[in-house]
mmCIF file of C-alpha atoms and ligand atoms in Angstrom:
data_model
loop_
_atom_site.group_PDB
_atom_site.id
_atom_site.type_symbol
_atom_site.label_atom_id
_atom_site.label_comp_id
_atom_site.label_asym_id
_atom_site.label_seq_id
_atom_site.Cartn_x
_atom_site.Cartn_y
_atom_site.Cartn_z
ATOM 1 C CA MET S 1 -6.698 32.462 24.247
ATOM 2 C CA GLU S 2 -9.952 32.611 26.301
ATOM 3 C CA ARG S 3 -9.716 30.803 29.620
ATOM 4 C CA LEU S 4 -12.661 28.402 29.055
ATOM 5 C CA ILE S 5 -11.581 25.787 31.447
ATOM 6 C CA ASP S 6 -13.016 25.869 34.994
ATOM 7 C CA ASN S 7 -9.721 26.425 37.181
ATOM 8 C CA SER S 8 -11.142 24.205 40.006
ATOM 9 C CA LEU S 9 -11.273 21.190 37.531
ATOM 10 C CA ALA S 10 -7.711 21.909 36.309
ATOM 11 C CA SER S 11 -6.455 22.135 39.839
ATOM 12 C CA ARG S 12 -8.158 18.928 40.971
ATOM 13 C CA LEU S 13 -6.656 17.171 37.974
ATOM 14 C CA SER S 14 -3.234 18.711 38.902
ATOM 15 C CA ASP S 15 -3.681 17.246 42.474
ATOM 16 C CA PHE S 16 -4.645 13.942 40.961
ATOM 17 C CA ILE S 17 -1.516 13.836 39.019
ATOM 18 C CA ASP S 18 0.766 15.105 41.842
ATOM 19 C CA GLU S 19 -0.686 12.407 44.226
ATOM 20 C CA SER S 20 -0.206 9.544 41.751
ATOM 21 C CA ARG S 21 2.992 7.655 40.728
ATOM 22 C CA ARG S 22 1.708 5.081 38.018
ATOM 23 C CA ILE S 23 -0.900 6.596 35.707
ATOM 24 C CA VAL S 24 -2.861 4.793 32.902
ATOM 25 C CA LEU S 25 -4.109 6.782 29.937
ATOM 26 C CA THR S 26 -6.915 5.132 27.957
ATOM 27 C CA CYS S 27 -9.317 5.789 25.151
ATOM 28 C CA HIS S 28 -12.236 4.235 23.050
ATOM 29 C CA VAL S 29 -12.066 1.210 20.890
ATOM 30 C CA ARG S 30 -11.240 1.661 17.207
ATOM 31 C CA PRO S 31 -8.979 4.693 18.321
ATOM 32 C CA ASP S 32 -8.607 7.668 15.965
ATOM 33 C CA GLY S 33 -6.216 10.508 15.801
ATOM 34 C CA ASP S 34 -7.880 12.463 18.694
ATOM 35 C CA ALA S 35 -8.091 9.349 20.974
ATOM 36 C CA ILE S 36 -4.379 8.341 20.407
ATOM 37 C CA GLY S 37 -3.135 12.046 20.202
ATOM 38 C CA SER S 38 -4.668 12.966 23.630
ATOM 39 C CA THR S 39 -3.556 9.841 25.467
ATOM 40 C CA LEU S 40 -0.027 9.718 23.955
ATOM 41 C CA GLY S 41 0.162 13.498 24.304
ATOM 42 C CA LEU S 42 -0.648 13.250 28.003
ATOM 43 C CA TRP S 43 1.764 10.407 28.156
ATOM 44 C CA HIS S 44 4.638 12.372 26.967
ATOM 45 C CA LEU S 45 3.725 15.315 29.430
ATOM 46 C CA LEU S 46 3.505 12.753 32.427
ATOM 47 C CA ARG S 47 6.810 11.267 31.568
ATOM 48 C CA SER S 48 8.440 14.732 31.479
ATOM 49 C CA LEU S 49 6.931 15.134 35.009
ATOM 50 C CA GLY S 50 8.594 12.010 36.095
ATOM 51 C CA LYS S 51 5.483 9.853 36.464
ATOM 52 C CA GLU S 52 5.372 6.255 35.298
ATOM 53 C CA ALA S 53 2.805 6.430 32.584
ATOM 54 C CA ALA S 54 1.293 3.819 30.266
ATOM 55 C CA VAL S 55 -1.236 4.143 27.368
ATOM 56 C CA VAL S 56 -3.668 1.270 27.368
ATOM 57 C CA VAL S 57 -6.102 0.988 24.420
ATOM 58 C CA PRO S 58 -8.880 -1.546 23.653
ATOM 59 C CA ASP S 59 -7.741 -2.485 20.150
ATOM 60 C CA GLN S 60 -5.015 -1.998 17.619
ATOM 61 C CA PRO S 61 -4.703 1.658 16.632
ATOM 62 C CA PRO S 62 -4.441 2.216 12.811
ATOM 63 C CA ARG S 63 -1.174 2.341 11.036
ATOM 64 C CA SER S 64 -1.745 5.864 9.980
ATOM 65 C CA LEU S 65 -0.855 6.993 13.396
ATOM 66 C CA ALA S 66 2.324 4.831 13.717
ATOM 67 C CA PHE S 67 4.469 8.076 12.997
ATOM 68 C CA LEU S 68 3.426 9.405 16.383
ATOM 69 C CA PRO S 69 6.208 9.401 18.909
ATOM 70 C CA GLY S 70 5.548 6.629 21.568
ATOM 71 C CA PHE S 71 3.189 4.737 19.177
ATOM 72 C CA GLU S 72 5.278 1.419 19.776
ATOM 73 C CA GLN S 73 4.670 1.832 23.519
ATOM 74 C CA ILE S 74 1.109 1.531 23.554
ATOM 75 C CA ALA S 75 -0.306 -1.522 25.235
ATOM 76 C CA VAL S 76 -3.001 -3.110 23.105
ATOM 77 C CA PHE S 77 -5.639 -4.984 25.244
ATOM 78 C CA THR S 78 -6.673 -7.419 22.407
ATOM 79 C CA ARG S 79 -2.989 -8.396 22.031
ATOM 80 C CA HIS S 80 -1.706 -8.143 25.457
ATOM 81 C CA ASP S 81 -4.379 -8.812 27.864
ATOM 82 C CA PRO S 82 -2.426 -9.730 31.007
ATOM 83 C CA TYR S 83 0.167 -6.985 30.582
ATOM 84 C CA CYS S 84 -2.703 -4.367 30.193
ATOM 85 C CA LYS S 85 -4.333 -5.871 33.307
ATOM 86 C CA SER S 86 -1.206 -5.586 35.345
ATOM 87 C CA LEU S 87 -0.861 -1.903 34.301
ATOM 88 C CA VAL S 88 -4.312 -1.068 35.277
ATOM 89 C CA ASP S 89 -4.114 -3.095 38.480
ATOM 90 C CA GLU S 90 -1.151 -1.201 39.523
ATOM 91 C CA ALA S 91 -2.113 2.230 38.585
ATOM 92 C CA ASP S 92 -2.921 4.953 41.045
ATOM 93 C CA LEU S 93 -4.865 7.053 38.558
ATOM 94 C CA ILE S 94 -6.570 6.203 35.189
ATOM 95 C CA ILE S 95 -7.249 9.159 32.810
ATOM 96 C CA MET S 96 -10.005 8.331 30.266
ATOM 97 C CA CYS S 97 -9.752 10.223 27.024
ATOM 98 C CA ASP S 98 -12.199 10.938 24.164
ATOM 99 C CA PHE S 99 -15.061 8.910 25.282
ATOM 100 C CA ASN S 100 -18.148 9.462 27.397
ATOM 101 C CA THR S 101 -19.742 6.097 28.121
ATOM 102 C CA ALA S 102 -17.948 2.720 29.384
ATOM 103 C CA SER S 103 -19.434 0.808 26.450
ATOM 104 C CA ARG S 104 -17.182 2.683 24.095
ATOM 105 C CA GLN S 105 -14.209 0.726 25.483
ATOM 106 C CA ASP S 106 -15.787 -2.697 24.432
ATOM 107 C CA GLN S 107 -13.852 -5.578 26.069
ATOM 108 C CA LEU S 108 -11.685 -3.199 27.935
ATOM 109 C CA ALA S 109 -14.468 -1.680 29.729
ATOM 110 C CA PRO S 110 -14.886 -4.137 32.750
ATOM 111 C CA LEU S 111 -11.145 -3.799 33.612
ATOM 112 C CA ILE S 112 -11.106 -0.086 33.711
ATOM 113 C CA GLN S 113 -14.619 0.142 35.395
ATOM 114 C CA ASN S 114 -13.622 -2.145 38.118
ATOM 115 C CA ALA S 115 -10.294 -0.727 38.726
ATOM 116 C CA HIS S 116 -10.163 0.700 42.288
ATOM 117 C CA CYS S 117 -7.977 3.635 41.707
ATOM 118 C CA ARG S 118 -8.833 7.235 41.284
ATOM 119 C CA LYS S 119 -10.258 8.100 37.662
ATOM 120 C CA ALA S 120 -10.572 11.270 35.660
ATOM 121 C CA LEU S 121 -12.346 11.676 32.348
ATOM 122 C CA ILE S 122 -11.349 14.304 29.638
ATOM 123 C CA ASP S 123 -13.758 14.459 26.911
ATOM 124 C CA HIS S 124 -15.683 16.521 24.357
ATOM 125 C CA HIS S 125 -18.901 14.241 23.900
ATOM 126 C CA ARG S 126 -22.165 15.319 24.865
ATOM 127 C CA GLU S 127 -24.093 13.687 27.983
ATOM 128 C CA PRO S 128 -21.286 11.794 29.554
ATOM 129 C CA ASP S 129 -21.960 9.116 31.904
ATOM 130 C CA ARG S 130 -20.536 9.549 35.453
ATOM 131 C CA ILE S 131 -17.908 7.101 34.972
ATOM 132 C CA ALA S 132 -15.015 8.839 36.818
ATOM 133 C CA ASP S 133 -14.293 10.760 40.039
ATOM 134 C CA LEU S 134 -13.355 13.867 38.228
ATOM 135 C CA MET S 135 -15.471 14.588 35.129
ATOM 136 C CA ILE S 136 -13.829 17.152 32.729
ATOM 137 C CA SER S 137 -16.308 17.258 29.924
ATOM 138 C CA TYR S 138 -16.363 20.189 27.474
ATOM 139 C CA PRO S 139 -18.625 19.138 24.440
ATOM 140 C CA ASP S 140 -18.043 22.551 22.716
ATOM 141 C CA MET S 141 -14.274 21.726 22.246
ATOM 142 C CA SER S 142 -13.341 20.743 18.608
ATOM 143 C CA SER S 143 -11.388 17.797 19.902
ATOM 144 C CA THR S 144 -10.159 16.116 23.266
ATOM 145 C CA CYS S 145 -6.615 17.366 22.280
ATOM 146 C CA GLU S 146 -7.722 20.975 22.196
ATOM 147 C CA LEU S 147 -9.181 20.208 25.555
ATOM 148 C CA VAL S 148 -5.920 18.654 26.836
ATOM 149 C CA PHE S 149 -4.045 21.559 25.679
ATOM 150 C CA ARG S 150 -6.090 24.037 27.513
ATOM 151 C CA LEU S 151 -5.999 21.963 30.600
ATOM 152 C CA ILE S 152 -2.301 21.799 30.560
ATOM 153 C CA ALA S 153 -2.080 25.538 30.241
ATOM 154 C CA GLU S 154 -4.688 26.031 33.071
ATOM 155 C CA MET S 155 -2.666 23.664 35.251
ATOM 156 C CA GLY S 156 0.360 25.878 34.673
ATOM 157 C CA LEU S 157 2.197 23.135 32.726
ATOM 158 C CA ALA S 158 2.601 24.641 29.370
ATOM 159 C CA GLY S 159 6.378 24.862 29.807
ATOM 160 C CA GLU S 160 6.482 20.992 30.085
ATOM 161 C CA VAL S 161 5.020 20.517 26.643
ATOM 162 C CA ASN S 162 7.777 19.091 24.508
ATOM 163 C CA LEU S 163 7.910 18.486 20.792
ATOM 164 C CA ASP S 164 6.651 14.886 21.067
ATOM 165 C CA CYS S 165 3.620 15.948 23.243
ATOM 166 C CA ALA S 166 2.907 18.822 20.854
ATOM 167 C CA THR S 167 3.078 16.538 17.882
ATOM 168 C CA CYS S 168 0.353 14.133 19.422
ATOM 169 C CA LEU S 169 -1.900 17.123 20.431
ATOM 170 C CA LEU S 170 -1.765 18.812 17.019
ATOM 171 C CA THR S 171 -2.651 15.443 15.310
ATOM 172 C CA GLY S 172 -6.010 15.132 17.306
ATOM 173 C CA ILE S 173 -6.832 18.655 16.396
ATOM 174 C CA ILE S 174 -5.980 17.992 12.844
ATOM 175 C CA THR S 175 -7.898 14.618 12.471
ATOM 176 C CA ASP S 176 -11.023 15.794 14.420
ATOM 177 C CA SER S 177 -11.271 18.988 12.335
ATOM 178 C CA ARG S 178 -10.221 17.256 9.064
ATOM 179 C CA ASN S 179 -7.365 19.746 8.819
ATOM 180 C CA PHE S 180 -9.419 22.565 9.921
ATOM 181 C CA THR S 181 -12.270 22.225 7.577
ATOM 182 C CA VAL S 182 -15.030 21.241 10.028
ATOM 183 C CA ASN S 183 -15.747 22.193 13.549
ATOM 184 C CA CYS S 184 -13.062 24.944 13.859
ATOM 185 C CA LYS S 185 -15.269 28.029 14.143
ATOM 186 C CA HIS S 186 -13.547 29.130 17.350
ATOM 187 C CA PRO S 187 -10.505 31.230 16.748
ATOM 188 C CA ASP S 188 -8.622 29.850 19.600
ATOM 189 C CA ILE S 189 -7.747 26.651 17.975
ATOM 190 C CA TYR S 190 -5.667 28.520 15.608
ATOM 191 C CA GLU S 191 -3.807 30.117 18.396
ATOM 192 C CA ILE S 192 -3.404 26.707 19.960
ATOM 193 C CA GLN S 193 -2.054 25.496 16.527
ATOM 194 C CA MET S 194 0.289 28.380 16.327
ATOM 195 C CA ARG S 195 1.681 27.611 19.767
ATOM 196 C CA LEU S 196 2.205 23.959 18.847
ATOM 197 C CA LEU S 197 3.803 24.808 15.555
ATOM 198 C CA GLY S 198 6.027 27.295 17.437
ATOM 199 C CA MET S 199 7.390 24.317 19.127
ATOM 200 C CA GLY S 200 8.514 22.833 15.935
ATOM 201 C CA VAL S 201 5.708 20.466 15.211
ATOM 202 C CA ASP S 202 5.898 19.123 11.473
ATOM 203 C CA LYS S 203 2.228 19.731 10.286
ATOM 204 C CA ASP S 204 2.797 18.809 6.757
ATOM 205 C CA ARG S 205 3.858 15.383 8.003
ATOM 206 C CA ILE S 206 0.856 15.003 10.323
ATOM 207 C CA VAL S 207 -1.461 15.908 7.548
ATOM 208 C CA ARG S 208 0.108 13.496 5.075
ATOM 209 C CA GLU S 209 0.581 10.421 7.539
ATOM 210 C CA ALA S 210 -2.634 10.820 9.459
ATOM 211 C CA LEU S 211 -5.165 12.244 6.992
ATOM 212 C CA THR S 212 -4.268 11.855 3.329
ATOM 213 C CA SER S 213 -1.982 8.827 2.872
ATOM 214 C CA LYS S 214 -3.496 5.535 1.820
ATOM 215 C CA SER S 215 -2.427 2.323 0.220
ATOM 216 C CA LEU S 216 -3.350 1.591 -3.474
ATOM 217 C CA ASP S 217 -5.799 -0.967 -2.319
ATOM 218 C CA ALA S 218 -7.521 1.476 -0.107
ATOM 219 C CA LEU S 219 -7.516 4.039 -2.781
ATOM 220 C CA ARG S 220 -9.253 1.568 -5.133
ATOM 221 C CA LEU S 221 -11.687 0.469 -2.328
ATOM 222 C CA GLU S 222 -12.755 3.998 -2.009
ATOM 223 C CA ALA S 223 -13.272 4.577 -5.745
ATOM 224 C CA TYR S 224 -15.264 1.133 -5.906
ATOM 225 C CA ALA S 225 -17.379 2.197 -2.914
ATOM 226 C CA ILE S 226 -18.237 5.492 -4.519
ATOM 227 C CA LEU S 227 -18.810 4.153 -7.944
ATOM 228 C CA LYS S 228 -20.646 0.873 -7.172
ATOM 229 C CA LYS S 229 -21.881 1.057 -3.808
ATOM 230 C CA MET S 230 -23.028 4.628 -3.041
ATOM 231 C CA GLU S 231 -26.840 5.054 -2.928
ATOM 232 C CA VAL S 232 -28.452 8.496 -3.064
ATOM 233 C CA PHE S 233 -31.755 9.274 -1.670
ATOM 234 C CA GLN S 234 -32.372 12.691 -3.031
ATOM 235 C CA GLU S 235 -35.684 13.292 -1.274
ATOM 236 C CA HIS S 236 -33.967 12.711 2.082
ATOM 237 C CA LYS S 237 -30.900 14.585 1.017
ATOM 238 C CA ALA S 238 -28.962 11.498 2.175
ATOM 239 C CA ALA S 239 -26.333 9.065 0.956
ATOM 240 C CA LEU S 240 -25.486 5.546 1.959
ATOM 241 C CA ILE S 241 -22.470 3.339 1.233
ATOM 242 C CA THR S 242 -22.305 -0.326 2.557
ATOM 243 C CA LEU S 243 -19.433 -2.662 2.364
ATOM 244 C CA SER S 244 -19.541 -6.312 3.076
ATOM 245 C CA ARG S 245 -16.717 -8.386 4.437
ATOM 246 C CA ASP S 246 -16.315 -9.975 1.061
ATOM 247 C CA GLU S 247 -15.931 -6.640 -0.698
ATOM 248 C CA LEU S 248 -13.497 -5.508 1.989
ATOM 249 C CA THR S 249 -11.477 -8.801 1.512
ATOM 250 C CA ARG S 250 -11.379 -8.199 -2.214
ATOM 251 C CA PHE S 251 -9.478 -5.073 -1.736
ATOM 252 C CA SER S 252 -7.199 -6.465 0.983
ATOM 253 C CA TYR S 253 -8.812 -4.343 3.739
ATOM 254 C CA VAL S 254 -6.846 -3.362 6.761
ATOM 255 C CA ARG S 255 -8.212 -1.238 9.656
ATOM 256 C CA GLY S 256 -8.257 2.311 8.694
ATOM 257 C CA ASP S 257 -8.497 1.851 4.990
ATOM 258 C CA THR S 258 -12.058 3.359 4.940
ATOM 259 C CA GLU S 259 -11.309 6.286 7.118
ATOM 260 C CA GLY S 260 -12.747 9.509 5.582
ATOM 261 C CA LEU S 261 -14.987 7.488 3.242
ATOM 262 C CA VAL S 262 -18.002 8.568 4.871
ATOM 263 C CA ASN S 263 -17.182 12.141 4.179
ATOM 264 C CA ARG S 264 -16.889 11.905 0.318
ATOM 265 C CA PRO S 265 -20.706 12.050 -0.446
ATOM 266 C CA LEU S 266 -20.876 15.332 1.367
ATOM 267 C CA GLU S 267 -18.818 16.823 -1.331
ATOM 268 C CA VAL S 268 -22.069 16.717 -3.356
ATOM 269 C CA LYS S 269 -23.809 20.007 -2.350
ATOM 270 C CA SER S 270 -27.421 18.621 -2.278
ATOM 271 C CA ILE S 271 -26.360 15.910 0.317
ATOM 272 C CA ARG S 272 -26.883 16.880 3.895
ATOM 273 C CA TYR S 273 -25.800 13.622 5.450
ATOM 274 C CA SER S 274 -23.996 10.475 4.672
ATOM 275 C CA VAL S 275 -23.882 7.156 6.361
ATOM 276 C CA PHE S 276 -21.331 4.381 5.796
ATOM 277 C CA MET S 277 -21.782 0.764 7.066
ATOM 278 C CA ARG S 278 -18.976 -1.613 7.196
ATOM 279 C CA GLU S 279 -19.306 -5.432 7.986
ATOM 280 C CA ASP S 280 -16.828 -5.942 10.873
ATOM 281 C CA ASP S 281 -15.875 -9.002 12.743
ATOM 282 C CA ASP S 282 -18.641 -9.125 15.286
ATOM 283 C CA CYS S 283 -20.903 -6.221 14.147
ATOM 284 C CA VAL S 284 -21.700 -3.762 11.528
ATOM 285 C CA LYS S 285 -19.946 -0.538 12.273
ATOM 286 C CA VAL S 286 -21.988 2.488 11.258
ATOM 287 C CA SER S 287 -20.422 5.966 10.784
ATOM 288 C CA ALA S 288 -22.330 9.140 9.862
ATOM 289 C CA ARG S 289 -21.328 12.496 8.914
ATOM 290 C CA SER S 290 -23.326 15.700 8.025
ATOM 291 C CA VAL S 291 -23.337 19.340 7.064
ATOM 292 C CA ASN S 292 -25.279 22.384 8.323
ATOM 293 C CA ASN S 293 -25.879 20.624 11.908
ATOM 294 C CA PHE S 294 -28.137 17.832 10.516
ATOM 295 C CA PRO S 295 -28.030 15.696 13.695
ATOM 296 C CA VAL S 296 -26.628 12.327 12.624
ATOM 297 C CA SER S 297 -26.002 11.788 16.431
ATOM 298 C CA GLU S 298 -29.804 11.292 16.668
ATOM 299 C CA ILE S 299 -29.885 8.732 13.778
ATOM 300 C CA CYS S 300 -27.107 6.708 15.395
ATOM 301 C CA LYS S 301 -28.578 6.922 18.889
ATOM 302 C CA GLU S 302 -32.179 6.015 17.755
ATOM 303 C CA LEU S 303 -31.353 3.219 15.270
ATOM 304 C CA TYR S 304 -28.175 1.825 16.419
ATOM 305 C CA GLY S 305 -27.616 2.519 20.017
ATOM 306 C CA GLY S 306 -24.668 4.849 19.370
ATOM 307 C CA GLY S 307 -24.178 8.569 19.448
ATOM 308 C CA GLY S 308 -21.496 11.018 19.021
ATOM 309 C CA HIS S 309 -21.437 14.636 17.744
ATOM 310 C CA ILE S 310 -24.165 16.486 15.869
ATOM 311 C CA GLN S 311 -22.162 16.241 12.573
ATOM 312 C CA ALA S 312 -19.947 13.138 13.312
ATOM 313 C CA ALA S 313 -21.563 10.131 14.921
ATOM 314 C CA GLY S 314 -21.467 6.199 14.882
ATOM 315 C CA GLY S 315 -22.921 3.048 16.281
ATOM 316 C CA GLU S 316 -22.666 -0.585 16.146
ATOM 317 C CA PHE S 317 -25.407 -2.976 14.740
ATOM 318 C CA PHE S 318 -25.450 -6.653 15.743
ATOM 319 C CA GLY S 319 -27.093 -8.206 12.849
ATOM 320 C CA SER S 320 -26.682 -8.636 9.163
ATOM 321 C CA LEU S 321 -25.401 -5.775 6.853
ATOM 322 C CA ASP S 322 -28.771 -6.062 4.904
ATOM 323 C CA ASP S 323 -30.763 -5.516 8.143
ATOM 324 C CA CYS S 324 -28.679 -2.585 9.198
ATOM 325 C CA ARG S 325 -29.194 -0.940 5.803
ATOM 326 C CA ARG S 326 -33.079 -1.843 5.779
ATOM 327 C CA ILE S 327 -33.420 -0.256 9.255
ATOM 328 C CA LEU S 328 -32.023 3.097 7.966
ATOM 329 C CA LEU S 329 -34.176 3.039 4.807
ATOM 330 C CA ASP S 330 -37.275 2.222 6.654
ATOM 331 C CA ASN S 331 -36.615 5.020 9.227
ATOM 332 C CA MET S 332 -35.124 7.718 7.059
ATOM 333 C CA HIS S 333 -38.333 9.552 6.859
ATOM 334 C CA LYS S 334 -38.408 10.269 10.593
ATOM 335 C CA PHE S 335 -35.300 12.275 10.302
ATOM 336 C CA ASP S 336 -36.668 14.510 7.341
ATOM 337 C CA LYS S 337 -37.857 17.054 9.879
ATOM 338 C CA TYR S 338 -34.391 18.042 10.554
ATOM 339 C CA LEU S 339 -33.933 19.063 6.936
ATOM 340 C CA LYS S 340 -36.262 21.815 7.444
ATOM 341 C CA GLU S 341 -35.937 22.971 11.140
ATOM 342 C CA LYS S 342 -32.789 23.735 12.823
ATOM 343 C CA TYR S 343 -31.764 21.053 15.344
ATOM 344 C CA ILE S 344 -31.461 22.303 18.919
ATOM 345 C CA PRO S 345 -29.683 19.895 21.258
ATOM 346 C CA GLU S 346 -31.514 19.171 24.483
HETATM 347 P P1 5GP F 1 -16.260 7.343 13.503
HETATM 348 O O1 5GP F 1 -17.457 7.554 12.486
HETATM 349 O O2 5GP F 1 -15.068 8.187 13.022
HETATM 350 O O3 5GP F 1 -16.189 5.977 13.977
HETATM 351 O O4 5GP F 1 -16.919 8.099 14.750
HETATM 352 C C1 5GP F 1 -17.421 9.435 14.784
HETATM 353 C C2 5GP F 1 -17.794 9.920 16.175
HETATM 354 O O5 5GP F 1 -18.979 9.100 16.515
HETATM 355 C C3 5GP F 1 -16.817 9.484 17.217
HETATM 356 O O6 5GP F 1 -16.007 10.444 17.462
HETATM 357 C C4 5GP F 1 -17.665 9.126 18.421
HETATM 358 O O7 5GP F 1 -18.032 10.403 18.993
HETATM 359 C C5 5GP F 1 -19.022 8.529 17.790
HETATM 360 N N1 5GP F 1 -19.077 7.079 17.677
HETATM 361 C C6 5GP F 1 -18.602 6.397 16.750
HETATM 362 N N2 5GP F 1 -18.975 5.017 17.046
HETATM 363 C C7 5GP F 1 -19.827 5.036 18.222
HETATM 364 C C8 5GP F 1 -20.416 4.110 19.036
HETATM 365 O O8 5GP F 1 -20.518 3.018 18.552
HETATM 366 N N3 5GP F 1 -21.109 4.572 20.064
HETATM 367 C C9 5GP F 1 -21.178 5.806 20.294
HETATM 368 N N4 5GP F 1 -21.884 6.227 21.519
HETATM 369 N N5 5GP F 1 -20.599 6.832 19.637
HETATM 370 C C10 5GP F 1 -19.880 6.270 18.485
HETATM 371 MN MN1 MN F 2 -12.628 13.293 19.570
#
C-alpha cells in the first residue's frame, strides 16, 4: 500500500486522540454507508483504545445500515436533541467525517460549529471549508472509510482494528464504490479490502444488506420511476427522474427506498448523466450521477447550491418540484460543453 497520508497529519490526529477522553464522531445529514461506516468504524477503534466515544448524526440513518455493529448506539439529533447536545458539550474532541462544509449537517451544524473543544475533519470532498483545527482532506480517496483506514495505519494503530471496525470501514468502501464498480481505479483499495476481509469481515452480507436489499414497495417504486417518470434528453445525453411526495406515499416510501435509483438511467450507454429529484419534507433533494467524468458537481453547485464529487453530487432546492425540474431543463444546454471537452477541475 502506498503511503499517501502526510505523517504529520496522522501524528497530530494521534495526539488529539491521546489528549482527549470524550470524543464525538459526526457526519452529514441523510447519512450514507460511508458517513456511518467511517464514524462507527472510528467509534469501535476509539472504544478499543479505552476512549468514551459517541456517534452523533443529524438525522436518522437508513435501515439498510442497521446491521452494522454499534448502529443502535448512534445518537440521532432529530430524535434526541438534549442528549446529543450534552454529548457535544462534554466532548474534548469532535471528529467530523465525510463532509466538507458546515451546512451539510443541517440543523446539527450550529451545535457542532459552536462547540468549544478541538475539532478534526476527515473527508474526501473537494474544496473543504476550514471548519476544524485539524483538516485531513484527501479528495482523491474513493471514500472517507478508505481514508480512515489509511490514517489508522499511518497512526500505527492497525493492530487495534477489530472485526466490528473492519466491517464498518469495508461498508463505506463498498457503498461509495458501488461494490467496486465506480471510483475504484487505485489498486490500493483492493489491498485494503483484502486486509479487512482477512479480519473475517462478511462481505457478502455487507453487499446484500447495504446495497442490494430492498422492500417490495421500494422495488415497485423503482420500476414505476423508470417506466413512468424517467425523461430522456438525448441531445444532452441526460436523464431525469422526479418523484413527488404523493407518488412516494403511494409506494409507502421510507428513507433509503430510492437509494441507487439515480444510477439506473446510466445503464443506457448513450446517457452521460442522470438526475433524480425527490420531494422531501422541507426541500426537493437533488441527486446526480455521471459516467466519463461529466461534472454533475457543477450542475448541483450552480443550480442548487450543492456540490459533491465529479461523478456523484447532490443539492437541495427550496421550492416546488416543478420549479426544480424547470430550472434543470432551462439550464441543461449550459452544461453541453462538458459532453465534448474533458472537464478539468480548478
Ligand atoms: P447523494 O446523491 O447520494 O445524496 O449524494 C452524492 C454526493 O453528493 C454526496 O456524497 C455528497 O458529496 C454530495 N451531496 C449530496 N447532497 C449534497 C448537498 O446538499 N450539498 C452538497 N454540497 N453536497 C451534496
Ligand atoms: Mn463518502
